[in-house]
Amino acid sequence: MLKFKCPLIAVSDLEKSIAFYEEVIGDRVAMNFGENVQFEGGYALQDKKKWKTMIHTNNVRRKYNSAELYFEEDDFDGFIKYLKEFPEIEYLHGVEEMPWGQRVIRFYDPDFHIIEVGEAMDAVIRKMLKSGMTVEQVSKKSQYPIEYVKRFA
């Protein structure tokens, strides 16, 4: 069986993208191979010029909205305030609450890859329980199994 290693995204300016993922996302480079870097978070960036030679095509679309990198944040409100320090960020949408109670925001990285940051689901579950919802109600709304939700009760 194949073993999945990590998602890799091609970027036009590797140094600019490294700075974005370190400053905005708060991740750190685990290994730097020059034209390819791997982040501690489990994904990699590849220089787009090099990547095009490896896939044998120049046909690469920008703002291709069929995939995204997904992150979670325990202090979601603090992260939203922090994002305001980056006026150059282009948003797909502001903060929205999903039907399962999680708040999310989506924006583009410098190469227009979609970044989604969601409120950590453990924090969402804790917040629901603190609001007075029962374990069963939280399980139904969050779509997490009752046994998982009980861990926070």
mmCIF file of C-alpha atoms in Angstrom:
data_model
loop_
_atom_site.group_PDB
_atom_site.id
_atom_site.type_symbol
_atom_site.label_atom_id
_atom_site.label_comp_id
_atom_site.label_asym_id
_atom_site.label_seq_id
_atom_site.Cartn_x
_atom_site.Cartn_y
_atom_site.Cartn_z
ATOM 1 C CA MET A 1 0.000 0.000 0.000
ATOM 2 C CA LEU A 2 1.180 3.515 -0.765
ATOM 3 C CA LYS A 3 2.038 5.716 2.186
ATOM 4 C CA PHE A 4 0.788 9.303 1.943
ATOM 5 C CA LYS A 5 3.545 11.753 2.879
ATOM 6 C CA CYS A 6 2.236 15.310 2.508
ATOM 7 C CA PRO A 7 0.471 17.793 0.261
ATOM 8 C CA LEU A 8 2.800 19.883 -1.888
ATOM 9 C CA ILE A 9 1.873 23.204 -3.442
ATOM 10 C CA ALA A 10 3.806 25.032 -6.144
ATOM 11 C CA VAL A 11 4.638 28.686 -5.465
ATOM 12 C CA SER A 12 6.031 31.435 -7.662
ATOM 13 C CA ASP A 13 8.188 33.094 -4.980
ATOM 14 C CA LEU A 14 9.440 30.526 -2.496
ATOM 15 C CA GLU A 15 10.920 33.031 -0.029
ATOM 16 C CA LYS A 16 7.735 35.143 -0.017
ATOM 17 C CA SER A 17 5.637 32.027 0.551
ATOM 18 C CA ILE A 18 7.906 30.780 3.331
ATOM 19 C CA ALA A 19 7.483 34.160 5.041
ATOM 20 C CA PHE A 20 3.689 33.963 4.618
ATOM 21 C CA TYR A 21 3.411 30.493 6.136
ATOM 22 C CA GLU A 22 5.765 31.397 8.980
ATOM 23 C CA GLU A 23 4.262 34.827 9.758
ATOM 24 C CA VAL A 24 0.554 34.380 9.012
ATOM 25 C CA ILE A 25 0.058 30.677 9.710
ATOM 26 C CA GLY A 26 2.725 30.455 12.430
ATOM 27 C CA ASP A 27 4.371 27.323 11.051
ATOM 28 C CA ARG A 28 8.107 26.661 10.771
ATOM 29 C CA VAL A 29 10.270 25.107 8.078
ATOM 30 C CA ALA A 30 11.360 21.626 9.119
ATOM 31 C CA MET A 31 13.646 20.988 6.117
ATOM 32 C CA ASN A 32 14.818 23.296 3.347
ATOM 33 C CA PHE A 33 16.059 21.627 0.171
ATOM 34 C CA GLY A 34 16.480 24.855 -1.808
ATOM 35 C CA GLU A 35 13.685 24.491 -4.364
ATOM 36 C CA ASN A 36 11.466 22.591 -1.925
ATOM 37 C CA VAL A 37 10.716 23.172 1.758
ATOM 38 C CA GLN A 38 8.837 20.995 4.202
ATOM 39 C CA PHE A 39 6.982 22.550 7.111
ATOM 40 C CA GLU A 40 6.564 21.137 10.593
ATOM 41 C CA GLY A 41 2.807 21.192 9.910
ATOM 42 C CA GLY A 42 3.149 18.368 7.395
ATOM 43 C CA TYR A 43 2.996 20.097 4.001
ATOM 44 C CA ALA A 44 5.590 21.265 1.490
ATOM 45 C CA LEU A 45 6.177 24.170 -0.884
ATOM 46 C CA GLN A 46 7.910 23.705 -4.240
ATOM 47 C CA ASP A 47 9.354 26.395 -6.496
ATOM 48 C CA LYS A 48 6.824 26.628 -9.365
ATOM 49 C CA LYS A 49 9.455 26.877 -12.127
ATOM 50 C CA LYS A 50 11.104 23.668 -10.954
ATOM 51 C CA TRP A 51 7.726 21.986 -10.412
ATOM 52 C CA LYS A 52 6.595 22.763 -13.982
ATOM 53 C CA THR A 53 9.670 21.004 -15.361
ATOM 54 C CA MET A 54 8.857 17.917 -13.299
ATOM 55 C CA ILE A 55 5.212 17.718 -14.413
ATOM 56 C CA HIS A 56 6.131 18.589 -18.034
ATOM 57 C CA THR A 57 3.612 21.402 -18.535
ATOM 58 C CA ASN A 58 3.185 25.146 -18.176
ATOM 59 C CA ASN A 59 -0.585 24.821 -17.843
ATOM 60 C CA VAL A 60 -1.037 25.807 -14.188
ATOM 61 C CA ARG A 61 -4.138 27.761 -13.129
ATOM 62 C CA ARG A 62 -4.235 30.465 -10.466
ATOM 63 C CA LYS A 63 -7.154 30.745 -8.045
ATOM 64 C CA TYR A 64 -8.089 27.166 -8.741
ATOM 65 C CA ASN A 65 -10.761 26.642 -6.089
ATOM 66 C CA SER A 66 -10.943 22.858 -5.838
ATOM 67 C CA ALA A 67 -8.514 22.364 -2.949
ATOM 68 C CA GLU A 68 -7.340 24.125 0.172
ATOM 69 C CA LEU A 69 -4.961 23.806 3.083
ATOM 70 C CA TYR A 70 -6.947 23.513 6.309
ATOM 71 C CA PHE A 71 -5.699 24.646 9.702
ATOM 72 C CA GLU A 72 -7.356 24.868 13.121
ATOM 73 C CA GLU A 73 -6.748 27.477 15.795
ATOM 74 C CA ASP A 74 -7.596 27.228 19.507
ATOM 75 C CA ASP A 75 -7.679 31.032 19.915
ATOM 76 C CA PHE A 76 -9.773 31.745 16.828
ATOM 77 C CA ASP A 77 -10.768 35.273 17.909
ATOM 78 C CA GLY A 78 -7.120 36.135 18.560
ATOM 79 C CA PHE A 79 -6.160 34.776 15.142
ATOM 80 C CA ILE A 80 -8.827 36.897 13.424
ATOM 81 C CA LYS A 81 -7.433 39.993 15.170
ATOM 82 C CA TYR A 82 -3.907 38.942 14.166
ATOM 83 C CA LEU A 83 -4.910 38.628 10.487
ATOM 84 C CA LYS A 84 -5.692 42.359 10.440
ATOM 85 C CA GLU A 85 -1.922 42.947 10.601
ATOM 86 C CA PHE A 86 -1.734 41.673 6.992
ATOM 87 C CA PRO A 87 -3.748 44.090 4.817
ATOM 88 C CA GLU A 88 -2.435 42.430 1.645
ATOM 89 C CA ILE A 89 -4.374 39.223 2.307
ATOM 90 C CA GLU A 90 -7.227 38.608 -0.134
ATOM 91 C CA TYR A 91 -10.221 36.924 1.490
ATOM 92 C CA LEU A 92 -12.656 34.503 -0.065
ATOM 93 C CA HIS A 93 -15.014 35.358 2.791
ATOM 94 C CA GLY A 94 -14.966 36.675 6.316
ATOM 95 C CA VAL A 95 -15.751 34.647 9.412
ATOM 96 C CA GLU A 96 -18.682 32.288 8.878
ATOM 97 C CA GLU A 97 -20.247 29.769 11.228
ATOM 98 C CA MET A 98 -20.720 26.320 9.768
ATOM 99 C CA PRO A 99 -23.858 24.258 10.524
ATOM 100 C CA TRP A 100 -21.819 22.133 13.003
ATOM 101 C CA GLY A 101 -20.978 25.235 15.082
ATOM 102 C CA GLN A 102 -17.404 25.843 13.929
ATOM 103 C CA ARG A 103 -16.350 29.301 12.772
ATOM 104 C CA VAL A 104 -14.063 29.450 9.735
ATOM 105 C CA ILE A 105 -12.388 32.001 7.499
ATOM 106 C CA ARG A 106 -10.898 31.446 4.045
ATOM 107 C CA PHE A 107 -8.254 33.503 2.284
ATOM 108 C CA TYR A 108 -5.547 33.141 -0.335
ATOM 109 C CA ASP A 109 -1.824 32.654 0.131
ATOM 110 C CA PRO A 110 0.509 34.705 -2.141
ATOM 111 C CA ASP A 111 -0.049 32.232 -5.036
ATOM 112 C CA PHE A 112 -3.825 32.099 -4.555
ATOM 113 C CA HIS A 113 -3.980 28.706 -2.874
ATOM 114 C CA ILE A 114 -6.969 28.650 -0.551
ATOM 115 C CA ILE A 115 -6.200 28.681 3.155
ATOM 116 C CA GLU A 116 -8.988 27.774 5.549
ATOM 117 C CA VAL A 117 -8.576 28.418 9.253
ATOM 118 C CA GLY A 118 -11.221 26.949 11.489
ATOM 119 C CA GLU A 119 -11.895 27.265 15.160
ATOM 120 C CA ALA A 120 -10.498 24.118 16.771
ATOM 121 C CA MET A 121 -13.333 21.630 17.090
ATOM 122 C CA ASP A 122 -12.345 20.742 20.659
ATOM 123 C CA ALA A 123 -12.822 24.443 21.517
ATOM 124 C CA VAL A 124 -16.177 24.458 19.701
ATOM 125 C CA ILE A 125 -17.348 21.426 21.676
ATOM 126 C CA ARG A 126 -16.209 22.980 24.977
ATOM 127 C CA LYS A 127 -18.002 26.223 24.102
ATOM 128 C CA MET A 128 -21.244 24.383 23.297
ATOM 129 C CA LEU A 129 -21.114 22.430 26.559
ATOM 130 C CA LYS A 130 -20.359 25.611 28.511
ATOM 131 C CA SER A 131 -23.405 27.259 26.913
ATOM 132 C CA GLY A 132 -25.618 24.631 28.568
ATOM 133 C CA MET A 133 -26.115 22.226 25.692
ATOM 134 C CA THR A 134 -26.288 18.564 26.661
ATOM 135 C CA VAL A 135 -23.732 16.029 25.477
ATOM 136 C CA GLU A 136 -26.358 14.614 23.127
ATOM 137 C CA GLN A 137 -27.189 18.063 21.697
ATOM 138 C CA VAL A 138 -23.500 18.846 21.176
ATOM 139 C CA SER A 139 -22.943 15.479 19.519
ATOM 140 C CA LYS A 140 -25.839 16.062 17.142
ATOM 141 C CA LYS A 141 -24.817 19.624 16.232
ATOM 142 C CA SER A 142 -21.049 19.043 16.014
ATOM 143 C CA GLN A 143 -21.435 15.663 14.277
ATOM 144 C CA TYR A 144 -18.878 14.215 16.719
ATOM 145 C CA PRO A 145 -19.683 10.900 18.448
ATOM 146 C CA ILE A 146 -21.190 11.080 21.933
ATOM 147 C CA GLU A 147 -18.173 9.254 23.393
ATOM 148 C CA TYR A 148 -15.856 11.937 21.999
ATOM 149 C CA VAL A 149 -18.011 14.791 23.345
ATOM 150 C CA LYS A 150 -18.170 13.153 26.800
ATOM 151 C CA ARG A 151 -14.405 13.692 27.105
ATOM 152 C CA PHE A 152 -15.104 17.421 27.537
ATOM 153 C CA ALA A 153 -18.141 17.197 29.805
#
